[in-house]
Amino acid sequence: MTRKRIWIAFALILVGVALCAGLIAPHDPYETNAALIRLAPCRAYPFGTDQLGRCVFSRVLYGARTTLSAAFFLIAISFVIGCMIGMLCGYFGGIADGILMRIANLFLALPQMVIAIVIAGILGGGLSGALIALGATMWVHFAYQARSHTYMIKQQAYITAARLSGKSSLYICLYHILPNLLLPLATNALTQIGSTIIAISGMSFLGIGVEVPKPEWGAMISEARAYLQLAPWCVLFPALAIILTVITFNELGDLLMEKEA
Amino acid sequence: MTLLALTFVVFGLMYLAPGDPAEKRLLSQGIAVTREMLTAERERLGLFRPFLTRFGEWLFAVLRGDLGVSFKDDLPVLPKLLAALQNTAILAGASLALSLLVAFPLSILCAYRKGRLSDHVIGLFSFLGNSLPSFLLSVLLMYFLCIRIDLFPVIATGDFSGLILPVLSLAIPMTGRFIRLFRAELLLQLSMEYVTGLRNRGLKERYIIRNILHNALGHLLVLIGLQIGSLFSGSVVIETIFRWPGIGKLVMDAITARDYPVIQGFVLLIGAIYLLINQLTDVVMKKLDPRIEVRYD
């Protein structure tokens, strides 16, 4: 119980930092200063400064905002789309269902990250390209899960009862099936946060995620890798931020899964 | 069928996407580009022809075993991909072998000492490893092993010492995942009644382990097969970082150069390998454990 509280508190702090980055950050994350290049961590710059004299601490804080909001946004969109399509296909079956399964198998036929890298690369940079590429494969997982749950729920007696009492299919889907779907799917969505963060920062690291001046952990590491010998803090602090965030959300996901089982 | 649809989607995306291979090619040759040259180059690469014609032609060529020539240097795509694939296979194979060598004994140890100190310590390490993406790990390893202690060269050379860092970066997260998965599977087997039965009959623990492993092997194999996908993705990233001349680096370079035939060949090849491995795990699993067909029905 206490372990759970600690991780929830951690996650809330991370989200809080992301939301209030503008209030906490001591400097403008974009402000360059030629006089303060590669400064070691000190009181004014707790995490030091980078190649262009930007405050690493402020950039890490703003990076939390970039990465977390992108991850949440991506999961939310994939969740809604996957949930809707999966539920409708599971409920109605037929040709649409067959087509859905074809598409799903298509996306599952390749390792997810490989497709995402190829698609994002072809779409040509930018966070939106990366998100489209990741979302293209992510919604399929939700759709699969929603479909199989809908199949099971559909056979329950109360669905038959609702149908006999003259409720429309749409009503049954929205009021009887959807509420029962939400819990298992939301659990799944939460367990995806850690790996989504890894995917987004990994793609930014490769240069097919966020555009350069924007503060993002993976992009910061990629940029600072070139002068790792001179200013290791430019790499270590964003790295630490990624590790902490991923561990927090993975642990939360694990706890939820245990509860589910 | 799946592969066909997949290549079609990728082909379509490349058709719609911004960026012009002809321009990239001319620019990379370092000459001032004129409009006439661009048009001529596009004509030569066949970029003006309609989409379906191009896809159809590509498809027929593939059926004859010809993946076309690279837009960048006019070399045939297939030998290029295969040469790079060899390098990737060395990298991925070494990482897989290493992580299995480490994860197998450790997970047995964990399962047997569940809740004891060694289980917790190994569990912590596997948890950390699992949460560390390979790209991050590679940078951290570079910092601590190359710069702090000056143990390895920073950029991968062809020889053995250049292979160590990329392999470690790929193997450590994978080992973490394997330990977690294997441990759970072994614990499941240990909790089954046949184990109690064997123990009650007074059999040696060594013999019991053999039975457990025999039963678990099929499932462990499936778990390994499922990791192949992340191994592929991992090597794309790691090869780019360490400049390992594998298939991942090839495709990243192809993406920047808009070298469509190479990208297309890559998707086809990786898709085929991935499907093949999936089929193979199924077959081997059934061979190892003939009950599986019955169980899944």
Coordinates of C-alpha atoms in Angstrom, one line a residue:
Chain A
M1 CA 0.0 0.0 0.0
T2 CA 2.7 2.4 1.0
R3 CA 4.8 1.4 -2.1
K4 CA 1.8 2.2 -4.2
R5 CA 1.3 5.6 -2.6
I6 CA 5.0 6.5 -3.2
W7 CA 4.7 5.8 -6.9
I8 CA 1.4 7.6 -7.3
A9 CA 3.0 10.6 -5.5
F10 CA 6.0 10.4 -7.8
A11 CA 3.7 10.3 -10.9
L12 CA 1.7 13.3 -9.6
I13 CA 4.9 15.3 -9.0
L14 CA 6.1 14.5 -12.5
V15 CA 2.8 15.6 -14.0
G16 CA 2.8 18.7 -11.7
V17 CA 6.3 19.6 -12.9
A18 CA 5.2 19.2 -16.5
L19 CA 2.2 21.5 -15.9
C20 CA 4.0 24.2 -13.9
A21 CA 7.4 24.1 -15.8
G22 CA 7.0 27.8 -16.5
L23 CA 6.7 28.6 -12.8
I24 CA 9.6 26.5 -11.5
A25 CA 12.1 27.0 -14.3
P26 CA 14.6 29.7 -13.3
H27 CA 15.5 30.6 -16.9
D28 CA 14.0 30.7 -20.4
P29 CA 14.7 27.3 -21.9
Y30 CA 15.4 28.9 -25.3
E31 CA 17.6 31.7 -24.1
T32 CA 21.2 31.3 -25.4
N33 CA 24.1 33.0 -23.7
A34 CA 27.5 33.0 -25.4
A35 CA 29.2 34.0 -22.1
L36 CA 27.9 31.0 -20.2
I37 CA 28.8 28.0 -22.4
R38 CA 29.0 24.5 -20.9
L39 CA 28.9 25.8 -17.3
A40 CA 29.2 23.1 -14.7
P41 CA 26.2 22.8 -12.3
C42 CA 26.2 25.7 -9.9
R43 CA 23.7 27.6 -7.8
A44 CA 22.3 29.7 -10.6
Y45 CA 22.3 26.8 -13.1
P46 CA 21.6 23.7 -11.0
F47 CA 22.1 21.3 -13.9
G48 CA 24.7 23.5 -15.7
T49 CA 24.4 24.9 -19.2
D50 CA 24.8 23.4 -22.6
Q51 CA 26.8 24.2 -25.8
L52 CA 24.7 27.3 -26.4
G53 CA 24.6 28.5 -22.8
R54 CA 21.0 27.4 -22.3
C55 CA 20.0 26.4 -18.7
V56 CA 19.8 22.6 -18.7
F57 CA 17.6 22.5 -15.6
S58 CA 14.9 24.7 -17.3
R59 CA 15.2 22.6 -20.4
V60 CA 14.7 19.4 -18.4
L61 CA 11.6 20.8 -16.8
Y62 CA 10.1 22.0 -20.1
G63 CA 11.1 18.6 -21.6
A64 CA 8.8 17.0 -19.1
R65 CA 6.0 19.0 -20.5
T66 CA 6.9 18.1 -24.1
T67 CA 7.4 14.4 -23.5
L68 CA 4.5 13.8 -21.1
S69 CA 2.0 15.8 -23.0
A70 CA 2.9 14.1 -26.3
A71 CA 2.7 10.6 -24.6
F72 CA -0.7 11.3 -22.9
F73 CA -2.1 12.9 -26.1
L74 CA -0.9 10.0 -28.2
I75 CA -2.3 7.4 -25.8
A76 CA -5.6 9.2 -25.4
I77 CA -6.2 9.5 -29.2
S78 CA -5.3 5.9 -29.8
F79 CA -7.4 4.8 -26.9
V80 CA -10.5 6.6 -28.1
I81 CA -10.1 5.6 -31.8
G82 CA -9.1 2.0 -30.9
C83 CA -11.9 1.6 -28.3
M84 CA -14.6 2.9 -30.7
I85 CA -13.6 0.9 -33.7
G86 CA -12.9 -2.3 -31.7
M87 CA -16.2 -2.0 -29.9
L88 CA -18.3 -1.4 -33.0
C89 CA -16.5 -4.2 -34.9
G90 CA -16.9 -6.6 -32.0
Y91 CA -20.6 -5.8 -31.6
F92 CA -21.7 -5.8 -35.3
G93 CA -19.2 -8.3 -36.7
G94 CA -19.5 -8.8 -40.4
I95 CA -17.4 -7.3 -43.2
A96 CA -16.2 -4.3 -41.2
D97 CA -14.9 -6.7 -38.5
G98 CA -13.1 -8.8 -41.1
I99 CA -11.5 -5.7 -42.6
L100 CA -10.4 -4.4 -39.1
M101 CA -8.7 -7.7 -38.3
R102 CA -6.9 -7.6 -41.7
I103 CA -5.6 -4.1 -40.9
A104 CA -4.7 -5.1 -37.4
N105 CA -2.7 -8.1 -38.6
L106 CA -1.0 -5.9 -41.1
F107 CA 0.3 -3.6 -38.4
L108 CA 1.2 -6.4 -36.1
A109 CA 3.1 -8.1 -38.8
L110 CA 6.1 -5.8 -38.3
P111 CA 7.8 -4.7 -35.1
Q112 CA 6.0 -1.6 -34.0
M113 CA 9.0 0.7 -33.5
V114 CA 10.4 -0.3 -36.9
I115 CA 7.2 0.8 -38.7
A116 CA 7.1 3.9 -36.6
I117 CA 10.7 4.9 -37.5
V118 CA 10.1 4.2 -41.3
I119 CA 6.8 6.1 -41.3
A120 CA 8.1 9.1 -39.3
G121 CA 11.2 9.2 -41.4
I122 CA 9.1 9.3 -44.6
L123 CA 6.7 11.9 -43.3
G124 CA 9.7 14.0 -42.6
G125 CA 10.5 15.1 -39.0
G126 CA 8.4 17.0 -36.6
L127 CA 6.7 15.8 -33.5
S128 CA 3.4 15.4 -35.3
G129 CA 5.0 13.0 -37.8
A130 CA 6.4 10.9 -35.0
L131 CA 3.0 10.8 -33.2
I132 CA 1.2 9.8 -36.3
A133 CA 3.7 7.0 -36.9
L134 CA 3.4 5.7 -33.3
G135 CA -0.4 6.1 -33.3
A136 CA -0.7 4.2 -36.5
T137 CA 0.4 1.1 -34.7
M138 CA -0.8 1.8 -31.2
W139 CA -4.6 2.1 -31.8
V140 CA -4.6 -1.4 -33.2
H141 CA -3.7 -2.9 -29.8
F142 CA -6.6 -1.1 -28.2
A143 CA -9.0 -2.1 -31.0
Y144 CA -8.0 -5.7 -30.6
Q145 CA -8.6 -5.6 -26.8
A146 CA -11.9 -3.7 -27.1
R147 CA -13.1 -6.2 -29.7
S148 CA -12.4 -9.3 -27.7
H149 CA -13.9 -7.8 -24.6
T150 CA -17.0 -6.7 -26.5
Y151 CA -17.3 -10.3 -27.8
M152 CA -17.5 -11.6 -24.3
I153 CA -19.8 -8.9 -23.0
K154 CA -22.1 -9.4 -25.9
Q155 CA -23.0 -12.9 -24.8
Q156 CA -24.1 -11.8 -21.3
A157 CA -27.8 -12.1 -20.4
Y158 CA -28.3 -8.4 -19.7
I159 CA -27.4 -7.5 -23.3
T160 CA -30.0 -9.9 -24.6
A161 CA -32.4 -8.3 -22.0
A162 CA -31.6 -4.8 -23.2
R163 CA -32.2 -5.9 -26.8
L164 CA -35.5 -7.5 -26.0
S165 CA -36.7 -4.4 -24.3
G166 CA -36.2 -2.6 -27.6
K167 CA -33.1 -0.6 -27.0
S168 CA -31.2 0.4 -30.1
S169 CA -27.7 -1.1 -30.9
L170 CA -26.2 2.3 -30.4
Y171 CA -27.8 2.6 -26.9
I172 CA -26.5 -0.8 -25.9
C173 CA -23.0 0.0 -27.1
L174 CA -22.8 3.3 -25.3
Y175 CA -24.6 2.4 -22.0
H176 CA -24.0 -1.3 -21.5
I177 CA -20.8 -2.2 -23.3
L178 CA -18.6 0.9 -23.2
P179 CA -18.7 1.2 -19.4
N180 CA -17.6 -2.4 -19.0
L181 CA -14.8 -1.9 -21.5
L182 CA -13.3 1.2 -19.9
L183 CA -11.6 -0.3 -16.9
P184 CA -9.5 -3.1 -18.6
L185 CA -8.6 -0.8 -21.5
A186 CA -7.7 2.1 -19.2
T187 CA -5.4 -0.3 -17.3
N188 CA -3.8 -1.2 -20.5
A189 CA -3.4 2.4 -21.5
L190 CA -1.7 3.3 -18.3
T191 CA 0.8 0.4 -18.7
Q192 CA 1.7 1.9 -22.1
I193 CA 2.9 5.2 -20.8
G194 CA 6.4 4.1 -20.0
S195 CA 7.1 2.5 -23.3
T196 CA 5.5 5.4 -25.2
I197 CA 7.8 7.9 -23.4
I198 CA 10.7 5.7 -24.4
A199 CA 9.5 5.6 -28.0
I200 CA 9.0 9.4 -28.3
S201 CA 12.3 10.3 -26.8
G202 CA 14.0 7.6 -28.8
M203 CA 12.6 9.0 -32.0
S204 CA 13.6 12.5 -31.0
F205 CA 17.1 11.1 -30.2
L206 CA 17.3 9.8 -33.8
G207 CA 16.2 13.1 -35.1
I208 CA 12.8 12.1 -36.3
G209 CA 10.9 13.5 -33.3
V210 CA 10.7 17.0 -32.1
E211 CA 12.5 19.8 -34.0
V212 CA 15.8 20.8 -32.5
P213 CA 15.4 24.0 -30.3
K214 CA 12.3 22.5 -28.6
P215 CA 13.3 21.1 -25.2
E216 CA 12.8 17.3 -25.2
W217 CA 14.9 14.8 -23.2
G218 CA 15.8 12.5 -26.1
A219 CA 16.7 15.4 -28.4
M220 CA 18.8 17.0 -25.6
I221 CA 20.8 13.9 -25.1
S222 CA 21.3 13.5 -28.8
E223 CA 22.5 17.0 -29.1
A224 CA 24.8 16.9 -26.1
R225 CA 26.2 13.5 -27.0
A226 CA 28.7 15.3 -29.3
Y227 CA 30.4 17.1 -26.4
L228 CA 29.9 14.4 -23.8
Q229 CA 33.5 14.7 -22.7
L230 CA 33.3 18.4 -22.1
A231 CA 29.9 18.7 -20.4
P232 CA 28.6 15.3 -19.2
W233 CA 25.8 17.0 -17.2
C234 CA 24.0 17.9 -20.4
V235 CA 23.5 14.2 -21.0
L236 CA 23.3 12.8 -17.5
F237 CA 20.4 15.0 -16.3
P238 CA 18.0 14.5 -19.1
A239 CA 18.9 10.8 -19.0
L240 CA 18.1 10.7 -15.3
A241 CA 14.8 12.4 -16.1
I242 CA 13.9 9.7 -18.6
I243 CA 14.9 6.9 -16.3
L244 CA 12.9 8.3 -13.4
T245 CA 9.8 8.9 -15.4
V246 CA 9.8 5.6 -17.1
I247 CA 10.4 3.7 -13.9
T248 CA 7.6 5.6 -12.2
F249 CA 5.1 4.9 -14.9
N250 CA 6.2 1.3 -15.4
E251 CA 5.9 0.6 -11.7
L252 CA 2.4 2.1 -11.6
G253 CA 1.5 0.0 -14.6
D254 CA 2.8 -3.1 -12.8
L255 CA 0.8 -2.3 -9.7
L256 CA -2.3 -1.9 -11.7
M257 CA -1.8 -5.2 -13.5
E258 CA -1.3 -7.0 -10.2
K259 CA -4.5 -5.5 -9.0
E260 CA -6.3 -6.6 -12.1
A261 CA -5.0 -10.2 -11.8
Chain B
M1 CA -0.8 -11.1 -48.4
T2 CA 0.1 -9.1 -45.3
L3 CA 3.5 -8.2 -46.9
L4 CA 1.8 -7.1 -50.1
A5 CA -0.5 -4.7 -48.2
L6 CA 2.3 -3.5 -46.1
T7 CA 4.6 -2.6 -49.0
F8 CA 1.6 -1.0 -50.7
V9 CA 1.0 1.3 -47.7
V10 CA 4.7 2.2 -47.5
F11 CA 4.8 2.8 -51.2
G12 CA 1.8 5.1 -51.0
L13 CA 3.3 7.0 -48.1
M14 CA 6.4 7.6 -50.0
Y15 CA 4.4 8.8 -52.9
L16 CA 2.5 11.3 -50.8
A17 CA 5.3 12.4 -48.6
P18 CA 7.3 15.6 -49.1
G19 CA 10.9 15.5 -50.1
D20 CA 12.4 14.7 -53.5
P21 CA 15.0 12.0 -54.1
A22 CA 16.2 13.6 -57.3
E23 CA 17.0 16.9 -55.5
K24 CA 18.7 15.0 -52.6
R25 CA 20.8 13.1 -55.0
L26 CA 21.9 16.1 -57.0
L27 CA 22.6 18.1 -53.9
S28 CA 24.7 15.4 -52.4
Q29 CA 26.9 15.5 -55.4
G30 CA 27.8 19.1 -54.5
I31 CA 26.8 20.8 -57.8
A32 CA 24.5 23.7 -58.2
V33 CA 21.1 22.3 -59.2
T34 CA 19.3 23.8 -62.1
R35 CA 15.7 23.2 -62.9
E36 CA 16.5 21.3 -66.2
M37 CA 18.8 19.0 -64.3
L38 CA 16.2 18.3 -61.7
T39 CA 13.5 17.5 -64.3
A40 CA 15.9 15.2 -66.2
E41 CA 16.9 13.4 -63.0
R42 CA 13.3 12.9 -62.0
E43 CA 12.6 11.6 -65.4
R44 CA 15.5 9.2 -65.2
L45 CA 14.4 7.9 -61.7
G46 CA 10.9 7.5 -63.1
L47 CA 9.3 9.8 -60.6
F48 CA 6.8 11.3 -63.1
R49 CA 5.1 8.0 -63.9
P50 CA 1.7 7.3 -62.3
F51 CA 1.7 5.7 -58.8
L52 CA 0.0 2.4 -59.7
T53 CA 2.3 1.7 -62.6
R54 CA 5.3 2.2 -60.4
F55 CA 4.0 -0.1 -57.7
G56 CA 3.0 -2.7 -60.3
E57 CA 6.4 -2.7 -61.9
W58 CA 8.1 -2.8 -58.6
L59 CA 6.0 -5.8 -57.6
F60 CA 6.7 -7.8 -60.7
A61 CA 10.4 -7.1 -60.3
V62 CA 10.2 -8.4 -56.8
L63 CA 8.6 -11.6 -57.9
R64 CA 11.6 -12.1 -60.2
G65 CA 13.9 -11.5 -57.2
D66 CA 14.9 -8.0 -58.2
L67 CA 14.4 -5.2 -55.7
G68 CA 15.6 -2.5 -58.1
V69 CA 18.5 -0.1 -57.8
S70 CA 19.2 2.5 -55.2
F71 CA 18.3 6.1 -56.1
K72 CA 21.5 7.2 -54.3
D73 CA 24.3 5.3 -56.0
D74 CA 22.6 3.1 -58.6
L75 CA 23.7 -0.1 -56.9
P76 CA 21.3 -3.0 -56.8
V77 CA 19.3 -3.0 -53.5
L78 CA 19.2 -6.7 -52.7
P79 CA 23.0 -7.3 -52.3
K80 CA 23.2 -4.0 -50.3
L81 CA 20.5 -5.1 -47.9
L82 CA 21.9 -8.6 -47.5
A83 CA 25.4 -7.4 -46.8
A84 CA 24.0 -5.0 -44.1
L85 CA 21.7 -7.8 -42.8
Q86 CA 24.8 -9.9 -42.1
N87 CA 26.2 -7.2 -39.9
T88 CA 22.9 -6.8 -38.1
A89 CA 22.7 -10.6 -37.6
I90 CA 26.1 -10.5 -35.9
L91 CA 25.0 -7.7 -33.6
A92 CA 21.5 -9.0 -32.8
G93 CA 22.7 -12.6 -32.5
A94 CA 25.5 -11.8 -30.1
S95 CA 23.1 -9.7 -28.0
L96 CA 20.5 -12.4 -27.9
A97 CA 23.0 -15.1 -27.0
L98 CA 24.5 -12.9 -24.3
S99 CA 21.2 -12.0 -22.7
L100 CA 20.0 -15.6 -22.8
L101 CA 23.2 -16.8 -21.2
V102 CA 22.8 -14.4 -18.4
A103 CA 19.0 -14.5 -18.0
F104 CA 18.6 -18.3 -18.0
P105 CA 20.6 -19.2 -14.9
L106 CA 19.6 -16.0 -13.0
S107 CA 15.9 -16.6 -13.5
I108 CA 16.2 -20.2 -12.3
L109 CA 18.0 -18.8 -9.2
C110 CA 15.3 -16.2 -8.7
A111 CA 12.5 -18.7 -9.0
Y112 CA 14.1 -21.0 -6.5
R113 CA 14.9 -18.3 -4.0
K114 CA 11.7 -16.4 -4.4
G115 CA 11.4 -13.6 -1.8
R116 CA 15.0 -14.1 -0.6
L117 CA 17.7 -11.5 -0.9
S118 CA 19.2 -12.8 -4.2
D119 CA 15.8 -12.7 -5.8
H120 CA 15.3 -9.1 -4.7
V121 CA 18.7 -8.0 -5.9
I122 CA 18.3 -9.6 -9.3
G123 CA 14.8 -8.4 -9.5
L124 CA 15.9 -4.8 -9.0
F125 CA 18.6 -5.1 -11.7
S126 CA 16.2 -6.6 -14.2
F127 CA 13.7 -3.9 -13.3
L128 CA 16.2 -1.2 -13.9
G129 CA 17.4 -2.8 -17.1
N130 CA 13.8 -3.1 -18.3
S131 CA 13.2 0.6 -17.8
L132 CA 16.4 1.7 -19.6
P133 CA 15.9 2.3 -23.3
S134 CA 18.9 1.1 -25.3
F135 CA 19.6 4.5 -26.8
L136 CA 20.0 5.9 -23.3
L137 CA 22.0 3.0 -22.1
S138 CA 24.4 3.3 -25.1
V139 CA 25.1 6.9 -24.2
L140 CA 25.6 6.2 -20.5
L141 CA 27.9 3.2 -21.3
M142 CA 29.8 5.4 -23.7
Y143 CA 30.3 8.0 -21.0
F144 CA 31.3 5.6 -18.2
L145 CA 33.3 3.1 -20.2
C146 CA 34.9 5.1 -23.0
I147 CA 35.4 8.5 -21.4
R148 CA 35.6 7.9 -17.7
I149 CA 37.7 4.7 -17.8
D150 CA 38.8 4.8 -21.5
L151 CA 38.2 1.1 -22.0
F152 CA 36.7 1.0 -25.5
P153 CA 36.7 3.0 -28.7
V154 CA 33.7 5.3 -29.1
I155 CA 32.9 4.5 -32.6
A156 CA 32.3 0.8 -33.6
T157 CA 35.2 -0.5 -35.6
G158 CA 34.9 -3.8 -37.5
D159 CA 36.8 -5.8 -34.8
F160 CA 35.6 -7.4 -31.6
S161 CA 36.2 -4.5 -29.2
G162 CA 33.9 -2.3 -31.2
L163 CA 31.2 -4.8 -30.9
I164 CA 31.1 -4.9 -27.1
L165 CA 29.3 -1.6 -26.4
P166 CA 26.5 -2.0 -29.0
V167 CA 26.0 -5.6 -27.8
L168 CA 25.8 -4.5 -24.2
S169 CA 23.4 -1.7 -25.0
L170 CA 21.1 -4.1 -26.7
A171 CA 21.6 -7.0 -24.3
I172 CA 21.1 -5.3 -21.0
P173 CA 17.5 -4.2 -21.4
M174 CA 16.6 -7.5 -23.1
T175 CA 18.2 -9.5 -20.2
G176 CA 16.0 -7.5 -17.8
R177 CA 12.9 -8.4 -19.7
F178 CA 13.9 -12.0 -20.1
I179 CA 14.6 -12.5 -16.3
R180 CA 11.2 -11.1 -15.4
L181 CA 9.4 -13.3 -18.0
F182 CA 11.3 -16.5 -17.4
R183 CA 11.0 -16.1 -13.6
A184 CA 7.2 -15.8 -13.9
E185 CA 7.0 -18.9 -16.1
L186 CA 9.3 -21.0 -13.9
L187 CA 7.3 -20.0 -10.8
L188 CA 4.2 -21.1 -12.5
Q189 CA 5.7 -24.5 -13.3
L190 CA 7.1 -24.8 -9.7
S191 CA 3.6 -24.2 -8.3
M192 CA 2.1 -27.1 -10.3
E193 CA 1.1 -30.3 -8.7
Y194 CA 3.6 -32.5 -10.6
V195 CA 6.4 -30.8 -8.8
T196 CA 4.9 -31.6 -5.4
G197 CA 4.4 -35.1 -6.6
L198 CA 8.0 -35.5 -7.6
R199 CA 9.2 -34.0 -4.4
N200 CA 7.1 -36.3 -2.3
R201 CA 8.6 -39.2 -4.2
G202 CA 11.9 -38.0 -2.9
L203 CA 13.5 -37.3 -6.2
K204 CA 16.7 -35.2 -6.4
E205 CA 16.1 -31.5 -7.0
R206 CA 18.4 -31.7 -10.1
Y207 CA 16.0 -34.2 -11.7
I208 CA 13.0 -32.0 -10.8
I209 CA 14.6 -29.0 -12.4
R210 CA 15.1 -31.0 -15.6
N211 CA 11.4 -31.7 -15.7
I212 CA 10.5 -28.2 -15.0
L213 CA 12.7 -26.9 -17.8
H214 CA 11.4 -29.4 -20.2
N215 CA 7.9 -28.2 -19.5
A216 CA 8.7 -24.6 -19.6
L217 CA 10.9 -24.6 -22.7
G218 CA 8.0 -24.2 -25.2
H219 CA 6.7 -21.1 -23.4
L220 CA 10.2 -19.7 -23.0
L221 CA 10.7 -20.0 -26.7
V222 CA 7.5 -18.1 -27.4
L223 CA 8.7 -15.3 -25.1
I224 CA 12.0 -15.2 -26.9
G225 CA 10.2 -15.1 -30.3
L226 CA 8.1 -12.1 -29.1
Q227 CA 11.3 -10.2 -28.2
I228 CA 12.7 -10.5 -31.7
G229 CA 10.6 -7.4 -32.8
S230 CA 12.1 -5.2 -30.1
L231 CA 15.5 -6.6 -31.0
F232 CA 15.0 -5.3 -34.6
S233 CA 13.9 -1.9 -33.4
G234 CA 16.7 -1.8 -30.9
S235 CA 19.3 -2.5 -33.6
V236 CA 18.0 0.2 -35.8
V237 CA 18.7 2.7 -33.0
I238 CA 21.9 1.2 -31.8
E239 CA 23.4 0.9 -35.3
T240 CA 22.7 4.5 -36.0
I241 CA 24.4 5.6 -32.7
F242 CA 27.5 3.4 -33.1
R243 CA 27.7 3.6 -36.9
W244 CA 27.5 -0.1 -37.2
P245 CA 27.1 -0.8 -40.9
G246 CA 23.9 -2.9 -40.4
I247 CA 20.5 -2.8 -41.9
G248 CA 19.2 -0.2 -39.4
K249 CA 21.9 2.3 -40.3
L250 CA 21.3 1.6 -44.0
V251 CA 17.6 2.4 -43.7
M252 CA 18.1 5.5 -41.6
D253 CA 20.5 6.8 -44.3
A254 CA 18.0 5.8 -47.0
I255 CA 15.3 7.8 -45.2
T256 CA 17.4 11.0 -45.1
A257 CA 18.3 10.5 -48.8
R258 CA 14.7 9.6 -49.7
D259 CA 16.2 6.5 -51.3
Y260 CA 12.8 4.8 -51.9
P261 CA 13.9 1.5 -53.3
V262 CA 16.1 0.8 -50.3
I263 CA 13.3 1.7 -47.8
Q264 CA 10.9 -0.4 -49.7
G265 CA 13.2 -3.4 -49.8
F266 CA 13.9 -3.0 -46.1
V267 CA 10.2 -3.1 -45.2
L268 CA 9.8 -6.2 -47.3
L269 CA 12.8 -8.0 -45.9
I270 CA 12.2 -7.2 -42.2
G271 CA 8.5 -8.1 -42.6
A272 CA 9.4 -11.4 -44.2
I273 CA 12.0 -12.3 -41.5
Y274 CA 9.6 -11.3 -38.8
L275 CA 6.8 -13.5 -40.2
L276 CA 9.3 -16.4 -40.7
I277 CA 10.5 -16.2 -37.1
N278 CA 6.9 -16.2 -35.9
Q279 CA 6.1 -19.3 -38.0
L280 CA 9.3 -21.0 -36.9
T281 CA 8.6 -20.5 -33.2
D282 CA 5.1 -22.0 -33.7
V283 CA 6.6 -25.1 -35.4
V284 CA 9.4 -25.6 -32.9
M285 CA 7.0 -25.1 -30.0
K286 CA 4.7 -27.8 -31.3
K287 CA 7.7 -30.1 -31.8
L288 CA 8.9 -29.5 -28.2
D289 CA 5.5 -29.9 -26.6
P290 CA 3.0 -32.0 -28.6
R291 CA 0.3 -31.2 -26.1
I292 CA 0.1 -27.6 -27.2
E293 CA -2.2 -28.2 -30.1
V294 CA -4.7 -29.9 -27.8
R295 CA -4.4 -27.2 -25.2
Y296 CA -5.1 -24.4 -27.6
D297 CA -8.2 -25.9 -29.2

